[in-house]
């Protein structure tokens, strides 16, 4: 298997990994009844934006440009999650926002995910040979499933953000309720 | 604004299904800027609380 073909296959798993993280955030929101804060939503947006690069790889084949897009989006996401980490470590008495998962808060996990995405994109840029490309003649069923799941997660986030924001312009700083219902 | 950004992400993905350049680049940059604007708003608001 060529490097480009391997990269093409891996792009599917990158989208699935990001979708998994977004679904995990939804799980915590719905199961533990924790309302996401504005920075939580911003990190979700960063992850979705970073997933656009792998989606482009799936749709149009392996190109250097798409990894550049992922790196740019992941740097933005990492900045947002680092900001939230710094907010909570500034005061040692601060318990942090939300329930920790395996000892780390979601924003810390998000920072690790964004950092990993930057590293993985860099590795692909490093290993792809110049001029090498791969694109199947048509999208496989698996590719369509991956893109479909990503669309569903994005639509779910549209609904969630609208329910929380209501008809206000910005999200509440310290959310305690879904504004659409109050 | 958060809803608009998620809709913008959907539009970016839709543009990606049409072409690998042009509109998708513009939508990506627009979405990026919107996220930065919202981030700056929530990072500099005057609410006296920890997010």
Tab-separated table of C-alpha atoms in Angstrom:
chain	number	residue	atom	x	y	z
A	1	UNK	CA	0.000	0.000	0.000
A	2	UNK	CA	1.421	3.404	-0.983
A	3	UNK	CA	1.801	6.227	1.510
A	4	UNK	CA	-0.967	8.211	-0.174
A	5	UNK	CA	-3.374	5.280	-0.096
A	6	UNK	CA	-2.613	4.631	3.574
A	7	UNK	CA	-3.170	8.336	4.299
A	8	UNK	CA	-6.497	8.190	2.443
A	9	UNK	CA	-7.638	5.224	4.558
A	10	UNK	CA	-6.465	6.843	7.796
A	11	UNK	CA	-8.420	10.032	6.972
A	12	UNK	CA	-11.622	8.053	7.580
A	13	UNK	CA	-10.449	7.102	11.062
A	14	UNK	CA	-9.452	10.686	11.858
A	15	UNK	CA	-12.988	11.834	11.067
A	16	UNK	CA	-14.409	8.938	13.114
A	17	UNK	CA	-12.103	9.766	16.045
A	18	UNK	CA	-13.235	13.404	16.045
A	19	UNK	CA	-16.869	12.356	15.704
A	20	UNK	CA	-16.308	9.992	18.655
A	21	UNK	CA	-14.995	12.852	20.791
A	22	UNK	CA	-17.951	15.046	19.796
A	23	UNK	CA	-20.365	12.210	20.612
A	24	UNK	CA	-18.613	11.718	23.963
A	25	UNK	CA	-19.204	15.396	24.730
A	26	UNK	CA	-22.857	14.907	23.813
A	27	UNK	CA	-23.011	11.864	26.066
A	28	UNK	CA	-21.780	13.884	29.029
A	29	UNK	CA	-24.200	16.693	28.160
A	30	UNK	CA	-27.223	14.387	27.983
A	31	UNK	CA	-26.407	11.604	30.473
A	32	UNK	CA	-24.848	13.716	33.238
A	33	UNK	CA	-27.127	16.688	32.420
A	34	UNK	CA	-24.128	19.015	32.149
A	35	UNK	CA	-24.791	22.085	30.073
A	36	UNK	CA	-21.795	22.969	27.858
A	37	UNK	CA	-20.106	26.301	28.486
A	38	UNK	CA	-19.233	28.690	25.612
A	39	UNK	CA	-15.615	27.478	25.509
A	40	UNK	CA	-16.887	23.868	25.320
A	41	UNK	CA	-18.908	24.798	22.227
A	42	UNK	CA	-15.911	26.616	20.766
A	43	UNK	CA	-13.812	23.465	21.182
A	44	UNK	CA	-16.519	21.423	19.458
A	45	UNK	CA	-16.403	23.941	16.608
A	46	UNK	CA	-12.608	23.646	16.457
A	47	UNK	CA	-12.857	19.854	16.219
A	48	UNK	CA	-15.480	20.040	13.486
A	49	UNK	CA	-13.370	22.564	11.555
A	50	UNK	CA	-10.299	20.361	11.936
A	51	UNK	CA	-12.312	17.403	10.588
A	52	UNK	CA	-12.990	19.303	7.346
A	53	UNK	CA	-9.403	18.546	6.201
A	54	UNK	CA	-9.768	14.722	6.456
A	55	UNK	CA	-13.238	15.043	4.873
A	56	UNK	CA	-11.641	16.821	1.907
A	57	UNK	CA	-9.086	13.994	1.694
A	58	UNK	CA	-11.950	11.482	1.552
A	59	UNK	CA	-13.807	13.520	-1.077
A	60	UNK	CA	-10.957	14.707	-3.306
A	61	UNK	CA	-7.970	12.522	-2.505
A	62	UNK	CA	-4.707	13.133	-0.647
A	63	UNK	CA	-3.344	16.666	-1.018
A	64	UNK	CA	-0.911	18.643	1.106
A	65	UNK	CA	-3.319	21.606	1.328
A	66	UNK	CA	-5.911	19.632	3.305
A	67	UNK	CA	-3.419	18.862	6.078
A	68	UNK	CA	-2.570	22.561	6.218
A	69	UNK	CA	-6.243	23.297	6.850
A	70	UNK	CA	-6.345	20.693	9.632
A	71	UNK	CA	-3.258	22.153	11.307
A	72	UNK	CA	-4.650	25.708	11.171
A	73	UNK	CA	-7.981	24.578	12.670
A	74	UNK	CA	-6.285	22.400	15.317
A	75	UNK	CA	-4.057	25.294	16.423
A	76	UNK	CA	-7.178	27.422	16.951
A	77	UNK	CA	-8.838	24.577	18.895
A	78	UNK	CA	-5.726	24.002	21.008
A	79	UNK	CA	-5.602	27.724	21.823
A	80	UNK	CA	-9.227	27.643	23.008
A	81	UNK	CA	-8.744	24.531	25.158
A	82	UNK	CA	-5.457	25.873	26.564
A	83	UNK	CA	-7.307	29.042	27.541
A	84	UNK	CA	-9.847	26.981	29.474
A	85	UNK	CA	-7.151	24.871	31.122
A	86	UNK	CA	-5.373	28.064	32.222
A	87	UNK	CA	-8.644	29.477	33.596
A	88	UNK	CA	-9.013	26.555	35.953
A	89	UNK	CA	-5.415	26.048	37.017
A	90	UNK	CA	-4.994	29.748	37.843
A	91	UNK	CA	-6.750	29.083	41.145
A	92	UNK	CA	-5.720	25.849	42.872
A	93	UNK	CA	-9.052	25.745	44.752
A	94	UNK	CA	-10.976	25.694	41.464
A	95	UNK	CA	-12.403	22.175	40.942
A	96	UNK	CA	-12.663	22.751	37.166
A	97	UNK	CA	-15.699	22.727	34.917
A	98	UNK	CA	-17.735	19.542	34.553
A	99	UNK	CA	-17.104	15.919	35.405
A	100	UNK	CA	-13.545	14.626	34.805
A	101	UNK	CA	-13.195	11.670	32.445
A	102	UNK	CA	-10.405	9.265	33.461
A	103	UNK	CA	-8.973	11.948	35.715
A	104	UNK	CA	-8.892	14.722	33.143
A	105	UNK	CA	-11.475	17.377	32.345
A	106	UNK	CA	-12.916	17.500	28.840
A	107	UNK	CA	-10.986	20.661	27.925
A	108	UNK	CA	-7.721	18.937	28.868
A	109	UNK	CA	-8.670	15.968	26.683
A	110	UNK	CA	-9.565	18.412	23.919
A	111	UNK	CA	-6.108	19.993	24.169
A	112	UNK	CA	-4.526	16.539	23.835
A	113	UNK	CA	-6.738	15.720	20.834
A	114	UNK	CA	-5.844	18.986	19.069
A	115	UNK	CA	-2.139	18.475	19.790
A	116	UNK	CA	-2.336	14.936	18.417
A	117	UNK	CA	-4.048	16.205	15.262
A	118	UNK	CA	-1.281	18.729	14.672
A	119	UNK	CA	1.367	16.031	15.185
A	120	UNK	CA	-0.416	13.501	12.934
A	121	UNK	CA	-0.938	16.065	10.152
A	122	UNK	CA	2.730	17.001	10.394
A	123	UNK	CA	3.706	13.326	10.124
A	124	UNK	CA	1.600	12.935	6.977
A	125	UNK	CA	3.149	16.034	5.424
A	126	UNK	CA	6.540	14.597	6.309
A	127	UNK	CA	5.946	11.157	4.814
A	128	UNK	CA	3.906	11.934	1.668
A	129	UNK	CA	6.185	11.951	-1.354
A	130	UNK	CA	6.021	15.037	-3.564
A	131	UNK	CA	3.574	14.555	-6.387
A	132	UNK	CA	2.161	11.388	-4.826
A	133	UNK	CA	-1.634	11.262	-4.701
A	134	UNK	CA	-4.436	8.773	-4.309
A	135	UNK	CA	-8.111	9.079	-5.062
A	136	UNK	CA	-10.514	6.197	-5.686
A	137	UNK	CA	-12.722	6.310	-8.774
A	138	UNK	CA	-15.799	6.757	-6.579
A	139	UNK	CA	-16.641	7.010	-2.899
A	140	UNK	CA	-17.000	3.699	-1.074
A	141	UNK	CA	-19.989	2.945	1.144
A	142	UNK	CA	-17.710	3.250	4.179
A	143	UNK	CA	-16.621	6.747	3.078
A	144	UNK	CA	-20.241	7.820	2.633
A	145	UNK	CA	-21.104	6.423	6.097
A	146	UNK	CA	-18.242	8.343	7.716
A	147	UNK	CA	-19.273	11.605	6.050
A	148	UNK	CA	-22.937	10.941	6.874
A	149	UNK	CA	-22.199	10.414	10.576
A	150	UNK	CA	-20.192	13.651	10.618
A	151	UNK	CA	-23.130	15.540	9.073
A	152	UNK	CA	-25.514	14.068	11.689
A	153	UNK	CA	-23.201	15.155	14.527
A	154	UNK	CA	-22.974	18.666	13.042
A	155	UNK	CA	-26.760	18.912	12.767
A	156	UNK	CA	-27.083	17.708	16.386
A	157	UNK	CA	-24.712	20.496	17.425
A	158	UNK	CA	-26.764	23.058	15.502
A	159	UNK	CA	-29.845	21.938	17.458
A	160	UNK	CA	-27.993	21.846	20.787
A	161	UNK	CA	-26.494	25.323	20.298
A	162	UNK	CA	-29.851	26.762	19.245
A	163	UNK	CA	-31.677	25.211	22.212
A	164	UNK	CA	-29.064	26.629	24.579
A	165	UNK	CA	-28.783	30.078	23.006
A	166	UNK	CA	-32.469	30.548	22.243
A	167	UNK	CA	-33.018	33.808	20.422
A	168	UNK	CA	-30.034	35.500	22.091
A	169	UNK	CA	-26.937	36.438	20.124
A	170	UNK	CA	-24.323	34.899	22.454
A	171	UNK	CA	-24.205	31.851	24.732
A	172	UNK	CA	-24.607	32.484	28.484
A	173	UNK	CA	-21.261	32.764	30.266
A	174	UNK	CA	-22.214	30.382	33.051
A	175	UNK	CA	-25.043	28.242	31.690
A	176	UNK	CA	-27.603	26.832	34.114
A	177	UNK	CA	-30.522	26.198	31.762
A	178	UNK	CA	-31.484	25.851	28.116
A	179	UNK	CA	-32.574	29.372	27.200
A	180	UNK	CA	-35.001	28.316	24.479
A	181	UNK	CA	-37.247	26.725	27.104
A	182	UNK	CA	-37.092	29.604	29.628
B	1	UNK	CA	-23.829	33.037	16.846
B	2	UNK	CA	-22.833	29.498	17.889
B	3	UNK	CA	-25.725	28.149	15.822
B	4	UNK	CA	-24.604	30.220	12.840
B	5	UNK	CA	-21.057	28.863	13.151
B	6	UNK	CA	-22.287	25.257	13.186
B	7	UNK	CA	-24.441	26.041	10.137
B	8	UNK	CA	-21.369	27.583	8.529
B	9	UNK	CA	-19.475	24.330	9.236
B	10	UNK	CA	-22.251	22.403	7.505
B	11	UNK	CA	-22.043	24.803	4.562
B	12	UNK	CA	-18.256	24.296	4.435
B	13	UNK	CA	-18.752	20.538	4.298
B	14	UNK	CA	-21.366	20.963	1.579
B	15	UNK	CA	-18.959	23.156	-0.399
B	16	UNK	CA	-16.300	20.458	0.079
B	17	UNK	CA	-18.550	17.930	-1.652
B	18	UNK	CA	-18.727	20.223	-4.708
B	19	UNK	CA	-15.093	21.245	-5.142
B	20	UNK	CA	-11.735	21.113	-3.380
B	21	UNK	CA	-11.026	24.835	-3.874
B	22	UNK	CA	-12.809	28.134	-4.308
B	23	UNK	CA	-15.969	28.189	-2.209
B	24	UNK	CA	-14.701	25.635	0.314
B	25	UNK	CA	-11.617	27.792	0.986
B	26	UNK	CA	-13.782	30.876	1.469
B	27	UNK	CA	-16.212	29.035	3.756
B	28	UNK	CA	-13.326	27.583	5.776
B	29	UNK	CA	-11.797	31.039	6.298
B	30	UNK	CA	-15.178	32.632	7.125
B	31	UNK	CA	-15.921	29.886	9.696
B	32	UNK	CA	-12.425	30.237	11.151
B	33	UNK	CA	-12.868	33.994	11.582
B	34	UNK	CA	-16.327	33.550	13.147
B	35	UNK	CA	-14.891	31.095	15.692
B	36	UNK	CA	-12.060	33.534	16.495
B	37	UNK	CA	-14.569	36.377	16.975
B	38	UNK	CA	-16.738	34.268	19.303
B	39	UNK	CA	-13.646	33.086	21.189
B	40	UNK	CA	-12.457	36.661	21.679
B	41	UNK	CA	-15.916	37.682	22.854
B	42	UNK	CA	-16.111	34.918	25.451
B	43	UNK	CA	-12.507	35.425	26.521
B	44	UNK	CA	-12.865	39.107	27.138
B	45	UNK	CA	-16.378	39.351	28.524
B	46	UNK	CA	-16.747	41.114	31.820
B	47	UNK	CA	-18.694	38.401	33.626
B	48	UNK	CA	-17.183	37.793	37.009
B	49	UNK	CA	-17.251	34.015	36.778
B	50	UNK	CA	-15.043	31.163	35.750
B	51	UNK	CA	-16.135	29.394	32.599
